[in-house]
mmCIF file of C-alpha atoms and ligand atoms in Angstrom:
data_model
loop_
_atom_site.group_PDB
_atom_site.id
_atom_site.type_symbol
_atom_site.label_atom_id
_atom_site.label_comp_id
_atom_site.label_asym_id
_atom_site.label_seq_id
_atom_site.Cartn_x
_atom_site.Cartn_y
_atom_site.Cartn_z
ATOM 1 C CA UNK A 1 -13.880 -18.751 146.313
ATOM 2 C CA UNK A 2 -13.151 -15.080 145.731
ATOM 3 C CA UNK A 3 -13.261 -13.584 142.242
ATOM 4 C CA UNK A 4 -10.376 -14.005 141.286
ATOM 5 C CA UNK A 5 -10.665 -17.931 141.934
ATOM 6 C CA UNK A 6 -14.087 -17.797 140.117
ATOM 7 C CA UNK A 7 -11.867 -16.229 137.083
ATOM 8 C CA UNK A 8 -9.142 -18.691 137.354
ATOM 9 C CA UNK A 9 -11.222 -21.360 137.587
ATOM 10 C CA UNK A 10 -14.103 -19.936 135.458
ATOM 11 C CA UNK A 11 -11.139 -20.049 132.447
ATOM 12 C CA UNK A 12 -9.433 -23.513 133.136
ATOM 13 C CA UNK A 13 -13.645 -24.658 132.614
ATOM 14 C CA UNK A 14 -13.419 -22.781 129.164
ATOM 15 C CA UNK A 15 -10.030 -24.501 127.953
ATOM 16 C CA UNK A 16 -10.456 -28.178 128.667
ATOM 17 C CA UNK A 17 -14.251 -27.253 127.492
ATOM 18 C CA UNK A 18 -12.703 -25.876 123.885
ATOM 19 C CA UNK A 19 -9.906 -28.825 124.112
ATOM 20 C CA UNK A 20 -12.373 -31.348 124.437
ATOM 21 C CA UNK A 21 -15.658 -30.073 121.489
ATOM 22 C CA UNK A 22 -11.846 -29.707 119.659
ATOM 23 C CA UNK A 23 -11.030 -33.457 120.053
ATOM 24 C CA UNK A 24 -14.627 -34.975 119.227
ATOM 25 C CA UNK A 25 -15.885 -33.203 116.509
ATOM 26 C CA UNK A 26 -12.292 -33.574 114.552
ATOM 27 C CA UNK A 27 -13.547 -35.190 111.088
ATOM 28 C CA UNK A 28 -11.975 -38.564 110.243
ATOM 29 C CA UNK A 29 -12.060 -40.802 106.581
ATOM 30 C CA UNK A 30 -13.648 -43.834 106.949
ATOM 31 C CA UNK A 31 -13.015 -44.596 103.725
ATOM 32 C CA UNK A 32 -11.029 -48.235 103.085
ATOM 33 C CA UNK A 33 -11.013 -47.026 99.183
ATOM 34 C CA UNK A 34 -8.747 -48.540 96.934
ATOM 35 C CA UNK A 35 -7.364 -46.408 94.102
ATOM 36 C CA UNK A 36 -5.279 -48.615 92.657
ATOM 37 C CA UNK A 37 -4.632 -48.125 88.763
ATOM 38 C CA UNK A 38 -6.199 -44.206 89.769
ATOM 39 C CA UNK A 39 -3.724 -41.295 89.485
ATOM 40 C CA UNK A 40 -3.624 -38.386 91.877
ATOM 41 C CA UNK A 41 -1.492 -35.092 91.835
ATOM 42 C CA UNK A 42 -1.616 -33.392 94.751
ATOM 43 C CA UNK A 43 0.041 -29.734 94.864
ATOM 44 C CA UNK A 44 2.483 -28.511 97.860
ATOM 45 C CA UNK A 45 3.026 -32.087 98.361
ATOM 46 C CA UNK A 46 6.478 -31.798 100.489
ATOM 47 C CA UNK A 47 4.916 -30.855 103.502
ATOM 48 C CA UNK A 48 1.982 -29.943 106.223
ATOM 49 C CA UNK A 49 -1.102 -31.557 104.849
ATOM 50 C CA UNK A 50 -0.328 -32.206 101.536
ATOM 51 C CA UNK A 51 2.741 -34.499 102.865
ATOM 52 C CA UNK A 52 0.827 -35.920 104.347
ATOM 53 C CA UNK A 53 -2.343 -36.288 101.869
ATOM 54 C CA UNK A 54 -0.014 -37.670 99.405
ATOM 55 C CA UNK A 55 1.205 -40.703 102.283
ATOM 56 C CA UNK A 56 -2.427 -41.414 102.450
ATOM 57 C CA UNK A 57 -2.783 -41.920 98.964
ATOM 58 C CA UNK A 58 0.007 -44.209 98.397
ATOM 59 C CA UNK A 59 -0.867 -46.488 101.106
ATOM 60 C CA UNK A 60 -4.177 -46.435 98.616
ATOM 61 C CA UNK A 61 -2.372 -47.711 96.041
ATOM 62 C CA UNK A 62 -2.536 -44.531 93.384
ATOM 63 C CA UNK A 63 0.320 -43.676 91.521
ATOM 64 C CA UNK A 64 1.433 -40.450 92.997
ATOM 65 C CA UNK A 65 2.365 -36.925 91.507
ATOM 66 C CA UNK A 66 3.672 -34.799 93.611
ATOM 67 C CA UNK A 67 3.609 -31.218 92.212
ATOM 68 C CA UNK A 68 6.551 -29.463 94.417
ATOM 69 C CA UNK A 69 8.494 -26.297 94.052
ATOM 70 C CA UNK A 70 11.176 -27.758 95.711
ATOM 71 C CA UNK A 71 13.025 -30.767 94.219
ATOM 72 C CA UNK A 72 14.928 -31.214 96.799
ATOM 73 C CA UNK A 73 12.252 -31.316 99.691
ATOM 74 C CA UNK A 74 10.234 -33.542 97.120
ATOM 75 C CA UNK A 75 12.564 -35.990 96.938
ATOM 76 C CA UNK A 76 12.627 -36.243 100.939
ATOM 77 C CA UNK A 77 8.964 -37.092 100.915
ATOM 78 C CA UNK A 78 9.027 -38.978 97.941
ATOM 79 C CA UNK A 79 11.301 -41.536 99.671
ATOM 80 C CA UNK A 80 8.891 -40.996 102.611
ATOM 81 C CA UNK A 81 6.087 -42.199 101.174
ATOM 82 C CA UNK A 82 7.671 -44.942 99.448
ATOM 83 C CA UNK A 83 9.529 -46.484 103.414
ATOM 84 C CA UNK A 84 6.066 -45.576 104.864
ATOM 85 C CA UNK A 85 3.365 -47.777 101.973
ATOM 86 C CA UNK A 86 5.804 -49.627 100.409
ATOM 87 C CA UNK A 87 3.964 -47.634 96.894
ATOM 88 C CA UNK A 88 7.292 -46.745 94.240
ATOM 89 C CA UNK A 89 4.920 -45.202 92.145
ATOM 90 C CA UNK A 90 5.454 -41.990 92.819
ATOM 91 C CA UNK A 91 6.304 -39.106 90.000
ATOM 92 C CA UNK A 92 7.981 -35.537 91.145
ATOM 93 C CA UNK A 93 7.323 -32.090 88.761
ATOM 94 C CA UNK A 94 8.144 -29.416 89.170
ATOM 95 C CA UNK A 95 6.320 -25.969 89.757
ATOM 96 C CA UNK A 96 5.981 -22.440 91.525
ATOM 97 C CA UNK A 97 2.691 -20.662 91.421
ATOM 98 C CA UNK A 98 4.732 -17.689 91.104
ATOM 99 C CA UNK A 99 5.425 -18.520 88.043
ATOM 100 C CA UNK A 100 2.924 -18.792 85.494
ATOM 101 C CA UNK A 101 5.087 -20.103 82.745
ATOM 102 C CA UNK A 102 6.218 -22.858 85.429
ATOM 103 C CA UNK A 103 2.591 -23.311 85.886
ATOM 104 C CA UNK A 104 2.736 -24.481 82.155
ATOM 105 C CA UNK A 105 5.460 -26.193 81.836
ATOM 106 C CA UNK A 106 4.202 -28.054 84.470
ATOM 107 C CA UNK A 107 0.776 -28.728 82.344
ATOM 108 C CA UNK A 108 3.043 -29.790 79.348
ATOM 109 C CA UNK A 109 4.614 -32.495 80.928
ATOM 110 C CA UNK A 110 1.607 -33.651 83.004
ATOM 111 C CA UNK A 111 0.567 -33.748 79.395
ATOM 112 C CA UNK A 112 3.121 -35.483 77.659
ATOM 113 C CA UNK A 113 3.778 -37.930 80.616
ATOM 114 C CA UNK A 114 0.719 -39.036 81.795
ATOM 115 C CA UNK A 115 -2.218 -41.240 80.567
ATOM 116 C CA UNK A 116 -4.849 -39.729 83.663
ATOM 117 C CA UNK A 117 -5.359 -38.010 85.992
ATOM 118 C CA UNK A 118 -8.772 -39.400 88.152
ATOM 119 C CA UNK A 119 -8.334 -36.926 91.319
ATOM 120 C CA UNK A 120 -6.472 -33.278 90.691
ATOM 121 C CA UNK A 121 -5.451 -32.045 94.286
ATOM 122 C CA UNK A 122 -5.111 -27.811 94.866
ATOM 123 C CA UNK A 123 -3.439 -28.024 98.074
ATOM 124 C CA UNK A 124 0.029 -25.336 97.547
ATOM 125 C CA UNK A 125 -0.783 -22.387 99.654
ATOM 126 C CA UNK A 126 1.097 -19.949 101.467
ATOM 127 C CA UNK A 127 0.949 -16.541 103.458
ATOM 128 C CA UNK A 128 2.338 -13.010 104.788
ATOM 129 C CA UNK A 129 4.100 -12.818 101.037
ATOM 130 C CA UNK A 130 4.121 -9.214 101.430
ATOM 131 C CA UNK A 131 2.651 -6.905 98.062
ATOM 132 C CA UNK A 132 5.196 -7.519 95.788
ATOM 133 C CA UNK A 133 4.486 -8.692 91.858
ATOM 134 C CA UNK A 134 4.729 -10.831 90.544
ATOM 135 C CA UNK A 135 6.331 -11.755 86.408
ATOM 136 C CA UNK A 136 3.605 -12.268 85.345
ATOM 137 C CA UNK A 137 2.484 -8.133 87.145
ATOM 138 C CA UNK A 138 -0.222 -10.336 89.273
ATOM 139 C CA UNK A 139 0.090 -9.579 93.452
ATOM 140 C CA UNK A 140 1.740 -12.564 94.674
ATOM 141 C CA UNK A 141 0.194 -14.100 96.518
ATOM 142 C CA UNK A 142 -3.140 -13.720 95.162
ATOM 143 C CA UNK A 143 -0.904 -15.591 92.316
ATOM 144 C CA UNK A 144 0.360 -18.722 94.579
ATOM 145 C CA UNK A 145 -3.114 -19.305 96.041
ATOM 146 C CA UNK A 146 -5.645 -18.803 93.672
ATOM 147 C CA UNK A 147 -4.256 -17.395 89.889
ATOM 148 C CA UNK A 148 -1.118 -20.401 90.217
ATOM 149 C CA UNK A 149 -3.990 -23.085 90.871
ATOM 150 C CA UNK A 150 -6.647 -21.622 88.459
ATOM 151 C CA UNK A 151 -4.083 -21.582 85.961
ATOM 152 C CA UNK A 152 -3.234 -25.141 86.395
ATOM 153 C CA UNK A 153 -7.286 -26.715 87.231
ATOM 154 C CA UNK A 154 -7.866 -25.599 83.328
ATOM 155 C CA UNK A 155 -4.552 -26.726 81.494
ATOM 156 C CA UNK A 156 -6.078 -30.008 83.366
ATOM 157 C CA UNK A 157 -9.768 -30.332 83.132
ATOM 158 C CA UNK A 158 -9.251 -31.917 79.790
ATOM 159 C CA UNK A 159 -7.498 -34.891 81.232
ATOM 160 C CA UNK A 160 -9.759 -35.082 84.102
ATOM 161 C CA UNK A 161 -12.695 -35.074 81.460
ATOM 162 C CA UNK A 162 -10.971 -38.278 79.585
ATOM 163 C CA UNK A 163 -10.415 -39.784 83.362
ATOM 164 C CA UNK A 164 -14.436 -39.594 84.471
ATOM 165 C CA UNK A 165 -15.373 -39.769 86.741
ATOM 166 C CA UNK A 166 -13.055 -37.409 88.813
ATOM 167 C CA UNK A 167 -12.657 -35.239 91.219
ATOM 168 C CA UNK A 168 -10.783 -31.869 91.485
ATOM 169 C CA UNK A 169 -10.313 -30.920 95.157
ATOM 170 C CA UNK A 170 -9.381 -27.417 96.474
ATOM 171 C CA UNK A 171 -7.494 -27.070 100.216
ATOM 172 C CA UNK A 172 -9.754 -23.310 100.991
ATOM 173 C CA UNK A 173 -9.709 -22.271 104.670
ATOM 174 C CA UNK A 174 -12.226 -20.776 107.195
ATOM 175 C CA UNK A 175 -10.474 -17.378 106.706
ATOM 176 C CA UNK A 176 -12.500 -16.898 103.599
ATOM 177 C CA UNK A 177 -15.257 -14.980 106.316
ATOM 178 C CA UNK A 178 -12.887 -12.510 106.819
ATOM 179 C CA UNK A 179 -12.085 -11.890 103.505
ATOM 180 C CA UNK A 180 -12.730 -8.234 101.310
ATOM 181 C CA UNK A 181 -12.261 -8.773 97.815
ATOM 182 C CA UNK A 182 -12.670 -6.544 95.167
ATOM 183 C CA UNK A 183 -13.225 -8.318 92.394
ATOM 184 C CA UNK A 184 -12.897 -5.183 90.419
ATOM 185 C CA UNK A 185 -9.648 -5.520 90.923
ATOM 186 C CA UNK A 186 -8.362 -8.977 92.521
ATOM 187 C CA UNK A 187 -4.420 -7.119 92.861
ATOM 188 C CA UNK A 188 -5.296 -4.923 94.819
ATOM 189 C CA UNK A 189 -2.525 -4.737 97.648
ATOM 190 C CA UNK A 190 -3.383 -4.934 101.311
ATOM 191 C CA UNK A 191 -2.564 -6.048 104.250
ATOM 192 C CA UNK A 192 -1.569 -9.518 104.493
ATOM 193 C CA UNK A 193 -4.102 -11.444 106.602
ATOM 194 C CA UNK A 194 -6.621 -9.655 104.258
ATOM 195 C CA UNK A 195 -4.067 -10.724 100.512
ATOM 196 C CA UNK A 196 -4.804 -14.524 102.244
ATOM 197 C CA UNK A 197 -8.072 -14.812 102.935
ATOM 198 C CA UNK A 198 -8.990 -12.775 99.872
ATOM 199 C CA UNK A 199 -7.136 -15.298 98.066
ATOM 200 C CA UNK A 200 -8.519 -18.009 100.548
ATOM 201 C CA UNK A 201 -12.462 -16.573 98.960
ATOM 202 C CA UNK A 202 -11.332 -17.260 95.254
ATOM 203 C CA UNK A 203 -10.943 -20.836 95.829
ATOM 204 C CA UNK A 204 -14.296 -21.387 97.045
ATOM 205 C CA UNK A 205 -15.945 -19.633 94.514
ATOM 206 C CA UNK A 206 -12.854 -21.413 91.298
ATOM 207 C CA UNK A 207 -14.033 -24.191 92.637
ATOM 208 C CA UNK A 208 -18.037 -24.240 92.644
ATOM 209 C CA UNK A 209 -17.743 -22.130 89.094
ATOM 210 C CA UNK A 210 -15.951 -25.449 88.273
ATOM 211 C CA UNK A 211 -18.219 -27.383 89.940
ATOM 212 C CA UNK A 212 -20.910 -25.599 87.748
ATOM 213 C CA UNK A 213 -19.385 -25.857 83.634
ATOM 214 C CA UNK A 214 -18.393 -29.040 84.894
ATOM 215 C CA UNK A 215 -21.937 -30.206 85.754
ATOM 216 C CA UNK A 216 -22.743 -33.244 82.930
ATOM 217 C CA UNK A 217 -19.471 -34.361 83.139
ATOM 218 C CA UNK A 218 -18.401 -36.336 86.061
ATOM 219 C CA UNK A 219 -15.917 -34.358 87.255
ATOM 220 C CA UNK A 220 -16.533 -32.975 90.603
ATOM 221 C CA UNK A 221 -15.216 -30.180 91.962
ATOM 222 C CA UNK A 222 -15.470 -29.422 96.035
ATOM 223 C CA UNK A 223 -13.239 -27.221 98.598
ATOM 224 C CA UNK A 224 -12.617 -27.452 101.644
ATOM 225 C CA UNK A 225 -11.628 -25.658 105.162
ATOM 226 C CA UNK A 226 -8.891 -28.481 106.824
ATOM 227 C CA UNK A 227 -9.001 -26.605 110.578
ATOM 228 C CA UNK A 228 -6.381 -24.565 112.761
ATOM 229 C CA UNK A 229 -3.232 -26.929 111.396
ATOM 230 C CA UNK A 230 0.108 -26.778 113.254
ATOM 231 C CA UNK A 231 2.131 -25.944 109.833
ATOM 232 C CA UNK A 232 4.749 -24.340 107.654
ATOM 233 C CA UNK A 233 2.287 -22.299 106.330
ATOM 234 C CA UNK A 234 2.827 -19.046 109.427
ATOM 235 C CA UNK A 235 7.337 -19.370 107.993
ATOM 236 C CA UNK A 236 7.239 -15.892 106.097
ATOM 237 C CA UNK A 237 5.020 -14.255 108.783
ATOM 238 C CA UNK A 238 7.333 -11.857 111.240
ATOM 239 C CA UNK A 239 7.917 -13.146 114.407
ATOM 240 C CA UNK A 240 5.712 -11.495 116.700
ATOM 241 C CA UNK A 241 2.539 -12.920 114.848
ATOM 242 C CA UNK A 242 3.284 -16.358 114.893
ATOM 243 C CA UNK A 243 3.966 -16.050 118.045
ATOM 244 C CA UNK A 244 0.352 -14.645 118.565
ATOM 245 C CA UNK A 245 -1.285 -17.107 116.204
ATOM 246 C CA UNK A 246 0.647 -20.191 117.672
ATOM 247 C CA UNK A 247 -1.242 -19.607 120.571
ATOM 248 C CA UNK A 248 -4.422 -20.056 118.375
ATOM 249 C CA UNK A 249 -2.470 -23.108 116.964
ATOM 250 C CA UNK A 250 -1.802 -24.364 120.621
ATOM 251 C CA UNK A 251 -5.220 -24.016 121.568
ATOM 252 C CA UNK A 252 -7.316 -24.986 118.730
ATOM 253 C CA UNK A 253 -5.032 -26.856 115.880
ATOM 254 C CA UNK A 254 -4.341 -30.102 114.840
ATOM 255 C CA UNK A 255 -1.536 -32.077 113.296
ATOM 256 C CA UNK A 256 -0.952 -32.487 109.758
ATOM 257 C CA UNK A 257 -2.895 -36.218 109.612
ATOM 258 C CA UNK A 258 -5.201 -34.693 111.264
ATOM 259 C CA UNK A 259 -5.720 -31.634 108.941
ATOM 260 C CA UNK A 260 -5.164 -33.549 105.579
ATOM 261 C CA UNK A 261 -8.320 -35.346 106.916
ATOM 262 C CA UNK A 262 -11.159 -34.002 105.008
ATOM 263 C CA UNK A 263 -9.145 -33.344 101.690
ATOM 264 C CA UNK A 264 -8.447 -37.353 102.537
ATOM 265 C CA UNK A 265 -12.508 -37.491 102.534
ATOM 266 C CA UNK A 266 -13.331 -35.646 99.771
ATOM 267 C CA UNK A 267 -11.173 -37.265 97.041
ATOM 268 C CA UNK A 268 -11.840 -41.242 97.623
ATOM 269 C CA UNK A 269 -15.152 -41.428 99.965
ATOM 270 C CA UNK A 270 -17.657 -42.796 98.258
ATOM 271 C CA UNK A 271 -20.171 -40.435 100.377
ATOM 272 C CA UNK A 272 -18.717 -37.977 97.849
ATOM 273 C CA UNK A 273 -19.240 -39.659 94.308
ATOM 274 C CA UNK A 274 -20.908 -37.556 91.767
ATOM 275 C CA UNK A 275 -21.398 -34.505 95.153
ATOM 276 C CA UNK A 276 -19.828 -31.036 93.116
ATOM 277 C CA UNK A 277 -19.883 -28.140 94.637
ATOM 278 C CA UNK A 278 -19.200 -28.087 98.080
ATOM 279 C CA UNK A 279 -17.872 -26.828 100.239
ATOM 280 C CA UNK A 280 -16.823 -29.271 103.289
ATOM 281 C CA UNK A 281 -14.691 -29.075 106.768
ATOM 282 C CA UNK A 282 -13.937 -31.930 109.307
ATOM 283 C CA UNK A 283 -15.861 -34.391 106.818
ATOM 284 C CA UNK A 284 -18.808 -33.484 106.498
ATOM 285 C CA UNK A 285 -20.848 -30.701 104.371
ATOM 286 C CA UNK A 286 -19.869 -27.177 106.110
ATOM 287 C CA UNK A 287 -21.809 -23.605 105.685
ATOM 288 C CA UNK A 288 -19.940 -21.027 103.772
ATOM 289 C CA UNK A 289 -20.860 -16.771 104.037
ATOM 290 C CA UNK A 290 -23.644 -15.774 101.663
ATOM 291 C CA UNK A 291 -20.857 -14.143 99.726
ATOM 292 C CA UNK A 292 -19.030 -17.348 98.592
ATOM 293 C CA UNK A 293 -22.065 -18.908 97.246
ATOM 294 C CA UNK A 294 -22.602 -15.889 95.252
ATOM 295 C CA UNK A 295 -22.969 -17.184 91.426
ATOM 296 C CA UNK A 296 -23.288 -13.331 89.486
ATOM 297 C CA UNK A 297 -19.261 -12.259 91.943
ATOM 298 C CA UNK A 298 -17.889 -16.154 91.270
ATOM 299 C CA UNK A 299 -17.878 -15.846 87.153
ATOM 300 C CA UNK A 300 -17.193 -12.504 87.545
ATOM 301 C CA UNK A 301 -13.551 -13.550 89.215
ATOM 302 C CA UNK A 302 -13.733 -16.498 87.010
ATOM 303 C CA UNK A 303 -13.659 -14.423 84.266
ATOM 304 C CA UNK A 304 -11.735 -11.684 85.374
ATOM 305 C CA UNK A 305 -9.176 -14.733 86.475
ATOM 306 C CA UNK A 306 -9.247 -16.688 82.682
ATOM 307 C CA UNK A 307 -7.737 -12.564 81.223
ATOM 308 C CA UNK A 308 -5.141 -11.916 83.829
ATOM 309 C CA UNK A 309 -4.136 -15.557 83.250
ATOM 310 C CA UNK A 310 -4.030 -15.684 79.262
ATOM 311 C CA UNK A 311 -6.083 -18.638 79.051
ATOM 312 C CA UNK A 312 -6.537 -18.813 75.224
ATOM 313 C CA UNK A 313 -9.862 -20.431 74.155
ATOM 314 C CA UNK A 314 -8.370 -22.945 72.087
ATOM 315 C CA UNK A 315 -6.696 -23.817 76.316
ATOM 316 C CA UNK A 316 -11.120 -24.038 78.097
ATOM 317 C CA UNK A 317 -12.465 -28.053 78.552
ATOM 318 C CA UNK A 318 -16.072 -26.915 79.803
HETATM 319 N N1 LIG B 401 -2.634 -25.092 108.622
HETATM 320 C C1 LIG B 401 -3.123 -24.572 108.656
HETATM 321 O O1 LIG B 401 -3.898 -23.724 109.692
HETATM 322 C C2 LIG B 401 -4.753 -24.035 107.685
HETATM 323 C C3 LIG B 401 -5.924 -23.670 107.964
HETATM 324 C C4 LIG B 401 -6.332 -23.618 106.293
HETATM 325 C C5 LIG B 401 -6.085 -23.610 105.044
HETATM 326 N N2 LIG B 401 -4.694 -23.973 104.678
HETATM 327 C C6 LIG B 401 -4.520 -24.574 103.290
HETATM 328 O O2 LIG B 401 -3.954 -25.768 103.150
HETATM 329 C C7 LIG B 401 -3.239 -25.484 102.553
HETATM 330 C C8 LIG B 401 -1.494 -26.464 102.868
HETATM 331 O O3 LIG B 401 -0.534 -25.737 103.324
HETATM 332 P P1 LIG B 401 -0.428 -25.944 105.183
HETATM 333 O O4 LIG B 401 -0.970 -26.078 106.090
HETATM 334 O O5 LIG B 401 0.429 -27.901 105.419
HETATM 335 O O6 LIG B 401 1.406 -25.381 104.637
HETATM 336 P P2 LIG B 401 2.848 -25.940 104.893
HETATM 337 O O7 LIG B 401 2.903 -26.719 105.855
HETATM 338 O O8 LIG B 401 3.297 -24.483 103.925
HETATM 339 O O9 LIG B 401 2.611 -26.271 102.819
HETATM 340 C C9 LIG B 401 1.952 -25.404 102.019
HETATM 341 C C10 LIG B 401 2.848 -26.326 100.565
HETATM 342 O O10 LIG B 401 3.339 -24.719 99.764
HETATM 343 C C11 LIG B 401 3.746 -25.093 98.915
HETATM 344 N N3 LIG B 401 3.691 -23.714 98.276
HETATM 345 C C12 LIG B 401 3.954 -22.903 98.614
HETATM 346 N N4 LIG B 401 4.157 -21.632 98.035
HETATM 347 C C13 LIG B 401 4.305 -22.459 96.733
HETATM 348 C C14 LIG B 401 4.643 -21.932 95.155
HETATM 349 N N5 LIG B 401 5.073 -20.830 95.064
HETATM 350 N N6 LIG B 401 4.771 -23.020 94.314
HETATM 351 C C15 LIG B 401 4.266 -24.249 94.380
HETATM 352 N N7 LIG B 401 3.953 -25.131 96.377
HETATM 353 C C16 LIG B 401 3.853 -23.994 97.072
HETATM 354 C C17 LIG B 401 4.636 -25.451 99.840
HETATM 355 O O11 LIG B 401 6.157 -25.736 98.969
HETATM 356 P P3 LIG B 401 7.682 -24.880 99.345
HETATM 357 O O12 LIG B 401 7.641 -25.912 101.225
HETATM 358 O O13 LIG B 401 8.330 -25.660 98.386
HETATM 359 O O14 LIG B 401 7.350 -23.828 100.084
HETATM 360 C C18 LIG B 401 4.446 -26.787 100.929
HETATM 361 O O15 LIG B 401 4.922 -27.824 100.339
HETATM 362 C C19 LIG B 401 -2.388 -24.161 101.458
HETATM 363 O O16 LIG B 401 -3.812 -24.261 100.368
HETATM 364 C C20 LIG B 401 -3.408 -23.578 102.777
HETATM 365 O O17 LIG B 401 -4.111 -21.743 102.307
HETATM 366 C C21 LIG B 401 -3.826 -24.881 105.648
#
């Protein structure tokens, strides 16, 4: 065998081994838990991981609230859920995380129309939004991925506490390990990828801080990395970045249904009963960098976020 053949053979073996490992280690939620009488709210439910999560929740009998920006996509998703599961107890409320006014309106609608909330799934997220500043004076990527969900979660805590035992599940990303968050300037402009990673670190910090603040309330808070999942998440990236990322997607990817498994596990599995403040991957409790579980940092980011989203004292329910 010449050198070229050896290298080519090595690469093929490597790819096959990685692909096999990828298939073998994909987590599956094995819980058969039923959710009749329970209400589950999923943000960003119109596509990708959120849609697959919503289908699963509906199949388990829950009342499913689709928190979506695009009402046309949401209506299509609702019809798909009904035709796949036979569950017609599906409602749509509009929310756009680019506007905190929209988040507040959404929360008001939920309070006016819903008597309970058993599971809140903070799933909506975006990549590649640039460094625009929103109408609320916040960095767009931080607002869509962190400040918006932070405000929403806080505004819904009273309902979650009333419905306890209840769960908050936040979809973060392994990408947080590449973050370079400046807690003194959460709106700092930067490279798109860094902005995304920073916002995903904030998801974990929020989830951990919530778990501490909600101790003893029977409301749990966990977060997760769904895997590298083939969805629309890259739609705002320039073509050359989409192309290079497509390779890793092909190499490691899960489809959206597989990508939803860890969210579903955190939302329903009996093994997660009473578990709070953890980070999951492939339906297992997983490691994060020490920075992601740094209490001082999470407190700081929490307090700054409260100030920036203008959360009032009478709106705090922990
Ligand atoms: N895919 C991956 O490899 C991967 C890896 C790690 C973490 N994640 C996380 O997984 C979550 C779901 O992403 P996905 O992969 O399923 O991507 P996706 O297919 O792009 O779905 C994202 C969802 O979020 C919604 N959304 C985006 N911006 C919004 C806004 N301003 N207001 C309200 N909703 C908004 C989208 O609604 P529209 O249809 O209106 O845009 C869509 O329903 C995200 O939090 C993402 O960060 C994904």
